[in-house]
C-alpha positions as YAML, in Angstrom:
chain: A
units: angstrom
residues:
- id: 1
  name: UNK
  ca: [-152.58, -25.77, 79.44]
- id: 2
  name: UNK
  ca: [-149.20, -27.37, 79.68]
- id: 3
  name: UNK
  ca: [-149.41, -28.86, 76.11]
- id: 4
  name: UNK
  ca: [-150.49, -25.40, 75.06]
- id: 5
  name: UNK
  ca: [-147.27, -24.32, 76.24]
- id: 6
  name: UNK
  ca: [-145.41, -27.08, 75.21]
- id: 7
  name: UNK
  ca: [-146.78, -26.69, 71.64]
- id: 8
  name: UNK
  ca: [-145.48, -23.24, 71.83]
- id: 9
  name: UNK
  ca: [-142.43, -23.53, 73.23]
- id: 10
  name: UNK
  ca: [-141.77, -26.10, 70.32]
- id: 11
  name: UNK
  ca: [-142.96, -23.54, 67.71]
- id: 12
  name: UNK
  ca: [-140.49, -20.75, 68.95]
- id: 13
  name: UNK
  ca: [-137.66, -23.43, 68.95]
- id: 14
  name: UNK
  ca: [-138.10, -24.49, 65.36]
- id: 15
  name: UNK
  ca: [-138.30, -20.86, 64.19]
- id: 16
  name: UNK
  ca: [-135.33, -19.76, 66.14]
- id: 17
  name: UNK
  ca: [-133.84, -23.08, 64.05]
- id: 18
  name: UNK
  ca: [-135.00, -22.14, 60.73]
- id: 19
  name: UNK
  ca: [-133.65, -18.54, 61.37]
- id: 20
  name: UNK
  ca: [-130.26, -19.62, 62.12]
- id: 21
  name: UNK
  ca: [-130.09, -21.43, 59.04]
- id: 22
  name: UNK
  ca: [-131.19, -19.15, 57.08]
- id: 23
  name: UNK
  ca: [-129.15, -16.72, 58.35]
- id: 24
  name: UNK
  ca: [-126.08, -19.10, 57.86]
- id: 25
  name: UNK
  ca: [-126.63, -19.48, 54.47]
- id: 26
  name: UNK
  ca: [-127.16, -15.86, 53.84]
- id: 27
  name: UNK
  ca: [-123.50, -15.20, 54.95]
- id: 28
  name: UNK
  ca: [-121.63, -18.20, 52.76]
- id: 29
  name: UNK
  ca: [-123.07, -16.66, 50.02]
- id: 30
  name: UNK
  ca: [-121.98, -13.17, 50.65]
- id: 31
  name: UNK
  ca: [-119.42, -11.97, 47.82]
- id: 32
  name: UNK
  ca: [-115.77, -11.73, 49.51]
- id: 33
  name: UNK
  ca: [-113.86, -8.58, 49.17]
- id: 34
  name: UNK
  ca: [-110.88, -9.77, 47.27]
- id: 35
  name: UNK
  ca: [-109.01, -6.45, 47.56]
- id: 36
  name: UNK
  ca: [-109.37, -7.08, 51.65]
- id: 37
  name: UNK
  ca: [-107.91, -10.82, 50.55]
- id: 38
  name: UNK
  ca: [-105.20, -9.53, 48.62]
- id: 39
  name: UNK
  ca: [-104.25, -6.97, 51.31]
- id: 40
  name: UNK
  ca: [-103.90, -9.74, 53.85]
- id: 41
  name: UNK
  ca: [-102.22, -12.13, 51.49]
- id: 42
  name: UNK
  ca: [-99.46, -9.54, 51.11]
- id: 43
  name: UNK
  ca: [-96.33, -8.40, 52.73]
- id: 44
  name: UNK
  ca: [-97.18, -4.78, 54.62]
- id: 45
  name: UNK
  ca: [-94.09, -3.31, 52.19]
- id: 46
  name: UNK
  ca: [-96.20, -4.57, 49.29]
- id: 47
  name: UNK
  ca: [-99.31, -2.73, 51.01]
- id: 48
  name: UNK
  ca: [-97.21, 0.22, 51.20]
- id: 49
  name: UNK
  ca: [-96.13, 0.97, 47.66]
- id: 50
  name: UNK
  ca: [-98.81, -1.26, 45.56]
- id: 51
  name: UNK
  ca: [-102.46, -0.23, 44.93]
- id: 52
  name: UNK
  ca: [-104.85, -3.18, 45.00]
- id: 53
  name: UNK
  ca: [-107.51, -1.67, 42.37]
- id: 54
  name: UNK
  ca: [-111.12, -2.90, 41.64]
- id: 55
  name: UNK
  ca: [-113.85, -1.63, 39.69]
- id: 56
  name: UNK
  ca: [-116.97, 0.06, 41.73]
- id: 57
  name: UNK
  ca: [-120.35, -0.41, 40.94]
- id: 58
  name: UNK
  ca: [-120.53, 2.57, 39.53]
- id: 59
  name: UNK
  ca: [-118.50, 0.98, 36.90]
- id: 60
  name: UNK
  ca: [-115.09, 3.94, 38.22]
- id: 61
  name: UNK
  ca: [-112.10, 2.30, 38.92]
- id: 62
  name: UNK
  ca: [-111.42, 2.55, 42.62]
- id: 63
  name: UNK
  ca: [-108.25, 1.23, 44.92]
- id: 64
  name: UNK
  ca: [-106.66, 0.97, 48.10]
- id: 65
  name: UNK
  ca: [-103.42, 0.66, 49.55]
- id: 66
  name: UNK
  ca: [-99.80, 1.84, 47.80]
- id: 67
  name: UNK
  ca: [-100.04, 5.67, 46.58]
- id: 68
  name: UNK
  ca: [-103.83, 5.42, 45.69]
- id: 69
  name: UNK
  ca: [-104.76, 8.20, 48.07]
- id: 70
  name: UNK
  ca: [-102.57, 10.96, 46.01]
- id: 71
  name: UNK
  ca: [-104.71, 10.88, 42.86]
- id: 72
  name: UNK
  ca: [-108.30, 12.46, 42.88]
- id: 73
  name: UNK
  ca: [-111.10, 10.22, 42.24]
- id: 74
  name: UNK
  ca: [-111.17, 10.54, 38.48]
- id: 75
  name: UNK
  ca: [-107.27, 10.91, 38.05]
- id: 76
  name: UNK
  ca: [-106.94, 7.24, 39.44]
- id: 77
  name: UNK
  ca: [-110.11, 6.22, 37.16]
- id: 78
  name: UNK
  ca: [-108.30, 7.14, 34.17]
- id: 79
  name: UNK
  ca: [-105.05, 5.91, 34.73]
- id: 80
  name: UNK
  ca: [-106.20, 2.40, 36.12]
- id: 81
  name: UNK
  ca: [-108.42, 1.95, 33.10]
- id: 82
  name: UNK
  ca: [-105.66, 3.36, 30.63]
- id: 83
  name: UNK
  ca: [-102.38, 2.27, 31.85]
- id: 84
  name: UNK
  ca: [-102.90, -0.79, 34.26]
- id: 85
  name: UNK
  ca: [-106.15, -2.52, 33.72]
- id: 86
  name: UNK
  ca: [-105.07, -3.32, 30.29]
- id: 87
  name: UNK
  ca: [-102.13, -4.85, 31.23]
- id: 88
  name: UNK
  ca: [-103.97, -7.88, 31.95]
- id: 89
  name: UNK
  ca: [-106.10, -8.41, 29.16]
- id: 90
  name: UNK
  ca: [-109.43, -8.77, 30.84]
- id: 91
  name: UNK
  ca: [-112.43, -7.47, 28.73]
- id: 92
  name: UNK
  ca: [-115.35, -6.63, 30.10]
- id: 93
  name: UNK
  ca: [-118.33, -8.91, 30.21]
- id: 94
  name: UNK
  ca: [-115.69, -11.41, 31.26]
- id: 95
  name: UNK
  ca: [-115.75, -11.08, 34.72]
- id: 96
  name: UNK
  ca: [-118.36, -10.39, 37.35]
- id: 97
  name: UNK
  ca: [-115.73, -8.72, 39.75]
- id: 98
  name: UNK
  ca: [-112.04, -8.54, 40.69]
- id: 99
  name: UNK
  ca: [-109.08, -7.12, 42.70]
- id: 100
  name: UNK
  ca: [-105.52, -6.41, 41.29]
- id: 101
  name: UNK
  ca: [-102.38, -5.53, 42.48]
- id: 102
  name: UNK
  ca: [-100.19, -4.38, 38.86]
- id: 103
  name: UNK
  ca: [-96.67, -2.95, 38.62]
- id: 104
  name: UNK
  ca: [-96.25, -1.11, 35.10]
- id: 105
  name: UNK
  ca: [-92.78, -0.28, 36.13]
- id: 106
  name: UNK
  ca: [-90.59, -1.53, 33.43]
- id: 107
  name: UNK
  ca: [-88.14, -2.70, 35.87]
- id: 108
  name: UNK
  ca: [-90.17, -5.29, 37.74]
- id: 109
  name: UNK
  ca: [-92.82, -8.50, 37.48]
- id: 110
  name: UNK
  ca: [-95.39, -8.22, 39.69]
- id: 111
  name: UNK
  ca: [-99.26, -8.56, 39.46]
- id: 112
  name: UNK
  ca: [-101.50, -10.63, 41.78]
- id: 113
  name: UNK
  ca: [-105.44, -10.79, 41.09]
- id: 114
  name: UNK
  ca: [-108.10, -12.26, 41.82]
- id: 115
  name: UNK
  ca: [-110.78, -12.69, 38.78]
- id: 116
  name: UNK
  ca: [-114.49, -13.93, 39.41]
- id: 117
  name: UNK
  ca: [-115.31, -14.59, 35.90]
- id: 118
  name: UNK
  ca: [-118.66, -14.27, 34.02]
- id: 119
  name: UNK
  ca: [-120.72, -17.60, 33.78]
- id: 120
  name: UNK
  ca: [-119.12, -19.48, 30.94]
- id: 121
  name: UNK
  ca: [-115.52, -17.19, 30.96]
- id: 122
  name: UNK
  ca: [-113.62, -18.97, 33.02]
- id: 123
  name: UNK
  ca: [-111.17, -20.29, 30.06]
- id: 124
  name: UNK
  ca: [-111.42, -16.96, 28.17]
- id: 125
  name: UNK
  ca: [-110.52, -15.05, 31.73]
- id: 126
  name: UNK
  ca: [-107.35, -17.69, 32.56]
- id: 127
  name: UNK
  ca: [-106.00, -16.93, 29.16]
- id: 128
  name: UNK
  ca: [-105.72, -13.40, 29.72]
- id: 129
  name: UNK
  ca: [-103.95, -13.39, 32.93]
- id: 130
  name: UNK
  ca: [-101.79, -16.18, 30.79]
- id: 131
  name: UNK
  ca: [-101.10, -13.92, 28.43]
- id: 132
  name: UNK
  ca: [-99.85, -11.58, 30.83]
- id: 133
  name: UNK
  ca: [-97.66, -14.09, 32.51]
- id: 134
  name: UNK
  ca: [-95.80, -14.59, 29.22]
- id: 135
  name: UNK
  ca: [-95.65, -11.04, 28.41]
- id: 136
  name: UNK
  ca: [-93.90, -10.77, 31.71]
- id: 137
  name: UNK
  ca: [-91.89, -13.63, 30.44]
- id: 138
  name: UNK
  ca: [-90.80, -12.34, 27.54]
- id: 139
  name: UNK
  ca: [-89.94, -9.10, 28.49]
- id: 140
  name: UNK
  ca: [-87.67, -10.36, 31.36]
- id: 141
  name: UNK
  ca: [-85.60, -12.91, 29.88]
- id: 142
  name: UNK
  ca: [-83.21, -11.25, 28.27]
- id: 143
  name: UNK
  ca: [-83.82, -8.21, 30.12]
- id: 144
  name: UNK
  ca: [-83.38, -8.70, 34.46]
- id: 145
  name: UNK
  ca: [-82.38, -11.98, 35.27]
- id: 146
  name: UNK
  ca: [-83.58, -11.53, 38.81]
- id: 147
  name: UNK
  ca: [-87.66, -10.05, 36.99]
- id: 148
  name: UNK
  ca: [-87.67, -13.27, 34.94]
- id: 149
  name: UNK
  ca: [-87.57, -15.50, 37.56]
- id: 150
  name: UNK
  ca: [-90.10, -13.92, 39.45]
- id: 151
  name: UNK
  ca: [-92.02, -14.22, 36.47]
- id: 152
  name: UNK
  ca: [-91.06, -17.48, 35.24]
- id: 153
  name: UNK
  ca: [-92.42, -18.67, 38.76]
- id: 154
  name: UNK
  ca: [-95.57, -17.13, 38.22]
- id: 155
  name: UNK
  ca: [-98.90, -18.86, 38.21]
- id: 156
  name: UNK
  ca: [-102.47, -18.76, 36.82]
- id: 157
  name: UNK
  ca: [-104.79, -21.44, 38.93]
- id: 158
  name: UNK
  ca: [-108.38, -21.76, 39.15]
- id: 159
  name: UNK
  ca: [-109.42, -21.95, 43.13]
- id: 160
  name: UNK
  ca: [-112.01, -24.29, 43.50]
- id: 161
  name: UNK
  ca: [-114.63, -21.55, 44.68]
- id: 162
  name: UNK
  ca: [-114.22, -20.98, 41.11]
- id: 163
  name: UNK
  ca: [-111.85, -17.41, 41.00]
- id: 164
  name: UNK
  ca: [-108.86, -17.34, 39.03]
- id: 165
  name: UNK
  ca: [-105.92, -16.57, 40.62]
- id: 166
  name: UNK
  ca: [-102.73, -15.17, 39.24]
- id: 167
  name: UNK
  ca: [-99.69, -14.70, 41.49]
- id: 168
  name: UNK
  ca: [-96.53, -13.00, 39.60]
- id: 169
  name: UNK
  ca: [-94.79, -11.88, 42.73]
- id: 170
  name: UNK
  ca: [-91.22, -12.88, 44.52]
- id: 171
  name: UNK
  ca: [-93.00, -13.93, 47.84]
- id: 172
  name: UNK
  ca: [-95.01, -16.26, 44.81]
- id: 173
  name: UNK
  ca: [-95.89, -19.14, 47.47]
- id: 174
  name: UNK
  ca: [-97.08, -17.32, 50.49]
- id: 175
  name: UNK
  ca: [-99.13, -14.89, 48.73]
- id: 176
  name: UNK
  ca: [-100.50, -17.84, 46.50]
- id: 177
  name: UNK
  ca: [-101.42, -20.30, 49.79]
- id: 178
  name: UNK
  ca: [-102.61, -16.87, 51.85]
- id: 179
  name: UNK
  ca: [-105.57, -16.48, 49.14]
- id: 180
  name: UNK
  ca: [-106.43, -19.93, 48.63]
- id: 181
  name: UNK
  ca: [-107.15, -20.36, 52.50]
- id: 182
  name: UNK
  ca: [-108.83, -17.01, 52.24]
- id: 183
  name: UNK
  ca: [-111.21, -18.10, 49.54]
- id: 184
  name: UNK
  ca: [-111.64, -21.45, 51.26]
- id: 185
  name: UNK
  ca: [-112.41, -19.95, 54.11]
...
C-alpha cells in the first residue's frame, strides 16, 4: 500500500513539474505589446501629446496615448495610414507587427518604433526606418539646428530578440536603453 502511494505521489509530482514548464514556456513566447514598451520607455510629457499607433488585427490602425482619443475610430484609421504610417517607409508584408510613436510636425524630429519584421525582412525593414532617419536629416540641417541634432543622434539597431528599433527623439539614450531592457526582459 505504501508504494502504491508512493508511486502516486511521484506521478502527481512529475505532472505538477511538466505543467510548470510548460506553462513557463508558454509565457516567453507570448508576443510583447510594444506600444505598452514604448509607453514606459517614454517621458509622461511624451505620453501626453504623442500617439503610440499600431495596426489591429483587423488590419485598422489603432493608438494610444497623445490626442488619439479625439478622433473616431475610422478618422484615426485614415489619417495614421495616410499621413503618418508612410512616413516610415514600412510596406506591408514586411513586418509581422509594430508600435510607433511619429511627429509629422514640420517643426520637429521625433519617431520611436519598434518593428518585428517578416521572416527574411529584417534588412529590407532597417532600411526603411534608415531612410527615415536621413529624411529627418536632411530636412533639419539647414532648417532647425536644435531638430537636426536630435536627428543626427538618431538610431536604427536591431535588438537581439530580433525587433528593430529606431529612436529619433531628444531623450535618444534613455528611451533607447528603456526598450532594450524591456525586450530583454
Amino acid at each position: 500500500m505504501k508504494r502504491i502511494i508512493a508511486s502516486l505521489l511521484a506521478g502527481l509530482c512529475l505532472l505538477a513539474l511538466v505543467g510548470c514548464s510548460a506553462g513557463s514556456k508558454a509565457n516567453s513566447s507570448a508576443p510583447k505589446d510594444y506600444s505598452q514598451i514604448i509607453h514606459d520607455a517614454r517621458t509622461d510629457e511624451d505620453n501626453e501629446y504623442d500617439m503610440i499607433f499600431t495596426k489591429g488585427e483587423d488590419g485598422k490602425f489603432t493608438a494610444i496615448d497623445g490626442y488619439s482619443a479625439e478622433y473616431e475610430a475610422d478618422q484615426l484609421n485614415d489619417e495614421l495610414k495616410d499621413i503618418v504610417f508612410p512616413l516610415l517607409g514600412l510596406e506591408d508584408g514586411s513586418y509581422e507587427s509594430f508600435a510607433a510613436s511619429v511627429s509629422s510636425m514640420m517643426v520637429r524630429s521625433y519617431a520611436v518604433a519598434i518593428v518585428k519584421p517578416a521572416e527574411g525582412k529584417t534588412d529590407a525593414v532597417k532600411a526603411a526606418l534608415e531612410a527615415y532617419v536621413q529624411s529627418e536629416q536632411q530636412s533639419m540641417e539647414h532648417y532647425l539646428e536644435d531638430q537636426y541634432l536630435v536627428a543626427k543622434a538618431a538610431t536604427v539597431t536591431v535588438a537581439p530578440t530580433g525587433e528593430v528599433v529606431l529612436v529619433c527623439a531628444e531623450d535618444h539614450d534613455t528611451i533607447l536603453s528603456n526598450i532594450e531592457k524591456a525586450l530583454a526582459a
